[in-house]
Short mmCIF file of C-alpha atoms in Angstrom, two decimals:
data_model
loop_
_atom_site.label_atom_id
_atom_site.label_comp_id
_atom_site.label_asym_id
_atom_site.label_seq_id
_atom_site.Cartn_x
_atom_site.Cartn_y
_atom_site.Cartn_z
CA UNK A 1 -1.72 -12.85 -5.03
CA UNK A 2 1.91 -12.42 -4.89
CA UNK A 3 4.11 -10.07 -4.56
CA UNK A 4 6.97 -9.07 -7.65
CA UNK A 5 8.65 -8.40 -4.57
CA UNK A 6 9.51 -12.35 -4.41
CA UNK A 7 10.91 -12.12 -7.72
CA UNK A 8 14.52 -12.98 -8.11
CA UNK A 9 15.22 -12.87 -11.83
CA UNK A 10 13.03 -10.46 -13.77
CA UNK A 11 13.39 -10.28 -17.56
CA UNK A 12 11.81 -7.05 -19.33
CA UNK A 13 11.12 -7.39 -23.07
CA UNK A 14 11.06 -4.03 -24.69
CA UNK A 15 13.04 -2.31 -22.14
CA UNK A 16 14.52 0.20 -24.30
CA UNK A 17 12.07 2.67 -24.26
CA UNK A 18 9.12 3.96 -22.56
CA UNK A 19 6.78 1.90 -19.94
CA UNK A 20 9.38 -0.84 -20.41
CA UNK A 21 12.83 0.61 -19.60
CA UNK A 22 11.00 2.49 -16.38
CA UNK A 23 9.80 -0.73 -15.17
CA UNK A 24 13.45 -2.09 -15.47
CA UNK A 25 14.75 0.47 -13.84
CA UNK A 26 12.35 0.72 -11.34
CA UNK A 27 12.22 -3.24 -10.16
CA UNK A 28 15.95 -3.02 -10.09
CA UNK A 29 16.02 -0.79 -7.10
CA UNK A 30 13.51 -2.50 -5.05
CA UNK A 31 14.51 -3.86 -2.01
CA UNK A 32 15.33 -7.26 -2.94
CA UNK A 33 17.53 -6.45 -5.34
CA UNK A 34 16.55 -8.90 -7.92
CA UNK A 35 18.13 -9.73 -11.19
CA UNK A 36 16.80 -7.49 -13.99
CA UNK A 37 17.49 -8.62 -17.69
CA UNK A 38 16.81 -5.65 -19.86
CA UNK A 39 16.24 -7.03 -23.58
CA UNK A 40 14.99 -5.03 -26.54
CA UNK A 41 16.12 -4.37 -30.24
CA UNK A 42 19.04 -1.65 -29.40
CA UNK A 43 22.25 -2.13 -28.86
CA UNK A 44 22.95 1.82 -27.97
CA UNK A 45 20.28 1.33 -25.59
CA UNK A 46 21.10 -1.66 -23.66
CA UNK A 47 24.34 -0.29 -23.10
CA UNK A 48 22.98 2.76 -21.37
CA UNK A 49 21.53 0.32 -19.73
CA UNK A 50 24.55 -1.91 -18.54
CA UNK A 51 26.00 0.92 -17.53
CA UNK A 52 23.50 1.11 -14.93
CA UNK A 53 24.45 -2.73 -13.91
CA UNK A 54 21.68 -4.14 -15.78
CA UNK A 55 21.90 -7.68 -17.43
CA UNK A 56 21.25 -7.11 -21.09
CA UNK A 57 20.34 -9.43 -23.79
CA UNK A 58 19.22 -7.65 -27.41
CA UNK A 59 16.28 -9.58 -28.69
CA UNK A 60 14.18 -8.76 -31.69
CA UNK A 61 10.42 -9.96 -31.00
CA UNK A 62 9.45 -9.69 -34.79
CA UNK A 63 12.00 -12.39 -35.66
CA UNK A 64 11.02 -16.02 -36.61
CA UNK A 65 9.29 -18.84 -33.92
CA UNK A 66 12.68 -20.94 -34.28
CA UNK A 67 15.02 -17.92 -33.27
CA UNK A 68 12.44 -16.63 -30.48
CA UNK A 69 12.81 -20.62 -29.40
CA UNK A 70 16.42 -20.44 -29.41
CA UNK A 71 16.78 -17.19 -27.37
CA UNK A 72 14.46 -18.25 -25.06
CA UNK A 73 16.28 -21.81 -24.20
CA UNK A 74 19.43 -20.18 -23.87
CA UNK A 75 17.89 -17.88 -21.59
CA UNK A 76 16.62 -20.11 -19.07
CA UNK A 77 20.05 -22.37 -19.45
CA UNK A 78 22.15 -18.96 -18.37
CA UNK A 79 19.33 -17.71 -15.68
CA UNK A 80 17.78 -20.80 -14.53
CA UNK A 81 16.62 -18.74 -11.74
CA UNK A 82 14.41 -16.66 -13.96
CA UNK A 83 10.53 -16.18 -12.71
CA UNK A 84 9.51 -13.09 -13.80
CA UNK A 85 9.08 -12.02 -17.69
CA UNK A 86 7.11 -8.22 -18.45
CA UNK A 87 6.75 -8.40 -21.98
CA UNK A 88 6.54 -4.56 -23.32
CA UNK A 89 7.25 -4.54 -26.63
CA UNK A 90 4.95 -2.78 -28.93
CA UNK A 91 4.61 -0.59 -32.32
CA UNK A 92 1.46 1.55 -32.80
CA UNK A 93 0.16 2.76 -35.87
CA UNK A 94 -2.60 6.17 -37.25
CA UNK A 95 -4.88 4.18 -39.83
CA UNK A 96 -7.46 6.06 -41.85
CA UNK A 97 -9.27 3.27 -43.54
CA UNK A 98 -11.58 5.85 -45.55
CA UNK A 99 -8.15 6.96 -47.28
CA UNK A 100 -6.60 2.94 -47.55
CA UNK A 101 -4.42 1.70 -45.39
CA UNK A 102 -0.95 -0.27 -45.67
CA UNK A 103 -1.86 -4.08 -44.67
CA UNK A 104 1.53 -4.75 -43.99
CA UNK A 105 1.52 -2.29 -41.23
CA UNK A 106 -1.74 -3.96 -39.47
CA UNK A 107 0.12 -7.50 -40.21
CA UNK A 108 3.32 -6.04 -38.63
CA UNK A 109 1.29 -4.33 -35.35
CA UNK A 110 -0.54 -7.79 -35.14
CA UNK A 111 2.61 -9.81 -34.83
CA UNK A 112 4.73 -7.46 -32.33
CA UNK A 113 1.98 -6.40 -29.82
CA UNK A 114 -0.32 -9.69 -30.07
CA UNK A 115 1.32 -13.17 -31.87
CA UNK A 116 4.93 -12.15 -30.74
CA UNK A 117 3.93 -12.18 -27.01
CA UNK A 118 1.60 -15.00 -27.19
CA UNK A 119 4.57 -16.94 -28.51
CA UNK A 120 6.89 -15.78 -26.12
CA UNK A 121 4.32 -16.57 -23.35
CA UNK A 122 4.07 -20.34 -24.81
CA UNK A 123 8.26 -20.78 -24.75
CA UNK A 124 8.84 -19.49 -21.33
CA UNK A 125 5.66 -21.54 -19.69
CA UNK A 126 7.55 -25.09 -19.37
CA UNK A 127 10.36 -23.51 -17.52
CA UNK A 128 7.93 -21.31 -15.20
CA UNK A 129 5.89 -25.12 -14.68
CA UNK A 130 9.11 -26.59 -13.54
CA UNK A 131 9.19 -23.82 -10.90
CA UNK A 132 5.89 -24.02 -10.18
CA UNK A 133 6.26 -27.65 -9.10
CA UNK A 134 8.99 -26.52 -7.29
CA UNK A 135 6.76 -24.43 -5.18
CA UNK A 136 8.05 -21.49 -6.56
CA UNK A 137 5.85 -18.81 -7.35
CA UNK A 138 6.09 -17.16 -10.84
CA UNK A 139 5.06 -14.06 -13.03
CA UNK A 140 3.80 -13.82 -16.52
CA UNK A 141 2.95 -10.02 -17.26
CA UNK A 142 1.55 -9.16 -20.02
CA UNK A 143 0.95 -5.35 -20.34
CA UNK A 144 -2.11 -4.36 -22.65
CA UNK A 145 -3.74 -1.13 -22.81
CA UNK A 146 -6.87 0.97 -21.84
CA UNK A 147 -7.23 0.69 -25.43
CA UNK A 148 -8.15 -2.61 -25.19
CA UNK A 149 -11.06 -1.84 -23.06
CA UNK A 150 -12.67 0.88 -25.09
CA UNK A 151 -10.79 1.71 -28.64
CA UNK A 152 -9.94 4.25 -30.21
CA UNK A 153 -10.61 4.83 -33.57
CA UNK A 154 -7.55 6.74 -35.14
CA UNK A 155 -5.36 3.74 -33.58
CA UNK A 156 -7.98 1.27 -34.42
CA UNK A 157 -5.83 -1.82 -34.96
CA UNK A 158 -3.20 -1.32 -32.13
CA UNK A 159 -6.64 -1.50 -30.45
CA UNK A 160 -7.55 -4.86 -31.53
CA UNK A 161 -4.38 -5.89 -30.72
CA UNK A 162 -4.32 -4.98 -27.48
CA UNK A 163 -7.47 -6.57 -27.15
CA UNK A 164 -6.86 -9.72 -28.03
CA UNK A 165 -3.55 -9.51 -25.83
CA UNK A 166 -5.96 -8.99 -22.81
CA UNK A 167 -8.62 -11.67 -24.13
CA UNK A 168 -5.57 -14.57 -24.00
CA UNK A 169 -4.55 -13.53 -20.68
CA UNK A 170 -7.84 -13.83 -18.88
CA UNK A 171 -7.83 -17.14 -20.32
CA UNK A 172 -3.66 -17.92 -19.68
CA UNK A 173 -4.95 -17.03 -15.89
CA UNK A 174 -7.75 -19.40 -15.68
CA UNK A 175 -6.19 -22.53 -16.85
CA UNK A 176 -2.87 -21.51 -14.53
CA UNK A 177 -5.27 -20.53 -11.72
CA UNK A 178 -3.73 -24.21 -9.76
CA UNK A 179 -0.65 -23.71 -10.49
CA UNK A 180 2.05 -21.18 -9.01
CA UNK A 181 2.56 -19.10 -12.36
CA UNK A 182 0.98 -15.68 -11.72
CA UNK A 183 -0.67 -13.94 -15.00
CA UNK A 184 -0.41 -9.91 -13.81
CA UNK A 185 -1.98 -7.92 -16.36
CA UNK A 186 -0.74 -4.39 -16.95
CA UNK A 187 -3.14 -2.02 -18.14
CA UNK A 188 -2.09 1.86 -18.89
CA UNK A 189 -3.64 4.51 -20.39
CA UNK A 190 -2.19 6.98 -22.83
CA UNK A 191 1.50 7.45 -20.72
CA UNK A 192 4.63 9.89 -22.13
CA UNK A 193 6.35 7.44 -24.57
CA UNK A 194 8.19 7.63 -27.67
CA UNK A 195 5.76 5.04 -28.97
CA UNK A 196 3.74 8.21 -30.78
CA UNK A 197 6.79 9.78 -32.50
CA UNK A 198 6.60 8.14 -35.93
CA UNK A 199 3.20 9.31 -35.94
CA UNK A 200 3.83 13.08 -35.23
CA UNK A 201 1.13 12.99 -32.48
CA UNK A 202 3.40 13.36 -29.30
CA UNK A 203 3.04 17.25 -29.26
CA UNK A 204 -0.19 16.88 -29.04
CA UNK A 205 -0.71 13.79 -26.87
CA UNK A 206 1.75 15.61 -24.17
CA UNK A 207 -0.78 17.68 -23.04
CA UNK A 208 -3.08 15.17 -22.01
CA UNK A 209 -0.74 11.93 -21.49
CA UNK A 210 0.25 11.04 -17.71
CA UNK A 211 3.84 11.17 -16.97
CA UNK A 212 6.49 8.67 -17.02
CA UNK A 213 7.64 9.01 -13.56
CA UNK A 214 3.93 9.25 -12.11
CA UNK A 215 2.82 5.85 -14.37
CA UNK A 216 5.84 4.03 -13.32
CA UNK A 217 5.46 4.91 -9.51
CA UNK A 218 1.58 3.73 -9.67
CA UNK A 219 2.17 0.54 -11.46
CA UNK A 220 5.06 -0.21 -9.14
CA UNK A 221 2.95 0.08 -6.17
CA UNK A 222 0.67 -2.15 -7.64
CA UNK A 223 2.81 -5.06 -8.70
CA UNK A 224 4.54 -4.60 -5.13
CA UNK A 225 0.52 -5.19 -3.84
CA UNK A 226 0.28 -8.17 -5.69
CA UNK A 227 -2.41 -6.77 -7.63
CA UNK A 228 -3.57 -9.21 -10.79
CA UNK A 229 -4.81 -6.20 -12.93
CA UNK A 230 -2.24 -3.12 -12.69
CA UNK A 231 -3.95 0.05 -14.19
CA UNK A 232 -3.30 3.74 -13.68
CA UNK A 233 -5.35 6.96 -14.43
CA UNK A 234 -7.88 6.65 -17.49
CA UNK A 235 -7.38 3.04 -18.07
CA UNK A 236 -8.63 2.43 -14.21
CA UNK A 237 -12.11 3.92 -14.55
CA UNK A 238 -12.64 2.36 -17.72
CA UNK A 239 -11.59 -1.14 -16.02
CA UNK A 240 -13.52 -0.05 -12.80
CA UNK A 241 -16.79 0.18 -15.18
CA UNK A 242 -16.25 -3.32 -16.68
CA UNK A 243 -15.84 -4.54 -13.39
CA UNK A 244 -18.70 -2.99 -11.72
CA UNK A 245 -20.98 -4.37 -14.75
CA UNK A 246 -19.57 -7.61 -13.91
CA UNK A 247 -17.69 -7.71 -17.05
CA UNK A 248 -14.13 -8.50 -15.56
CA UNK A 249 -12.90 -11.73 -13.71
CA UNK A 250 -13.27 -11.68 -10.36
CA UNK A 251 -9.53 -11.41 -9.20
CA UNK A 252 -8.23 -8.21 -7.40
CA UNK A 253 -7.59 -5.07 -9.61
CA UNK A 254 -5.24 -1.78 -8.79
CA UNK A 255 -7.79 1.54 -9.53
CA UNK A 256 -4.87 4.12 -8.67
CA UNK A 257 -6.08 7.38 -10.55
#
């Protein structure tokens, strides 16, 4: 596999917050010193971010196929060096179905962590083919969840989602597989976020979440290894188990605990 390393021009969806604004941060200090577009719903945010010479581009993934289309042309038309995308966006949701749930919330979590990256995939993949018959390698990366390994119940559609996220990329990877478009896979576990906030759950998931700064070190040193599955802490055994059952595909995977 290669290296993010080779990367010149990475953009970060959902770099905001969290897993995603570390991961900017993080890839813009590497050696190389590649191009980093941070892009994500805030404008406060991005700012912070410019500030810390970032390119910035605020992007909504929830917003309709023709304005996603039209962001991402003009995209590769200003960057036309671009060959890396991480998409991190993603909303999570408590359900308790014995109690009724809001369908517009599982219709909402649906489009933003599954449909809206699928999409986003699909508009960026005729650009990243161009480079690929270039010779020039190429990174699609997806990141999941340990979640969608083994669910859990209280988030049980954020599950699914992330499950069906994970079941299209082990399928993106195979039909790429002769091509020069890498399909990395990012799988954490439960990782200090403000993703659990609107639930009123982060008090109690900070006692048992893994930090920021560990996570992002981890899943730097395994994009940097050219790992095709990148998964840290909780989310690694769990993938370790599928893969020792035979239950993964057979490319390299990243078990840092």
């Amino acid at each position: 596999m290669t290296s993010i390393d080779q990367a010149r021009c990475v953009l970060v969806i959902g770099a905001t917050s969290g897993i995603g604004r570390a991961l900017a941060l993080a890839i813009s200090e590497l050696p190389t010193r590649p191009t980093v577009i941070a892009a994500g719903r805030r404008q406060d945010r991005l700012k912070e971010l410019a500030e810390k010479k970032l390119e910035t581009l605020q992007i909504d993934v929830s917003a309709d196929e023709a304005t996603l289309k039209t962001t991402v042309d003009s995209l590769v038309t200003k960057y036309p060096n671009l060959d890396a995308v991480i998409l991190a966006s993603g909303i999570q949701y408590n359900y308790d179905f014995t109690k009724g749930v809001d369908l517009t919330k599982i219709t909402k979590e649906i489009n933003v962590n599954y449909l809206a990256v699928a999409s986003l995939i699909t508009m960026f993949l005729p650009h990243f083919l161009e480079l690929s018959n270039e010779g020039r390698p190429s990174f699609i990366v997806p990141i999941t969840s340990g979640l969608g390994l083994l669910p859990a119940p209280p988030v049980s559609n954020y599950s699914a989602s992330k499950a069906a996220l994970r079941s299209f990329t082990t399928s993106l990877r195979s039909q790429l597989q002769s091509t020069h478009i890498n399909v990395v896979e990012i799988i954490p576990p439960l990782v200090e976020s403000e993703l659990h906030d609107e639930q009123g759950t982060t008090e109690m998931l900070s006692k048992i979440w893994m930090p920021l700064d560990e996570y992002t070190k981890t899943t730097m040193e395994g994009l940097r290894k050219g790992d095709t599955h990148v998964a840290a802490g909780t989310a690694a055994l769990v993938l370790k188990r599928f893969a020792d059952a035979g239950l993964n595909d057979s490319f390299p995977i990243s078990v840092a605990k």
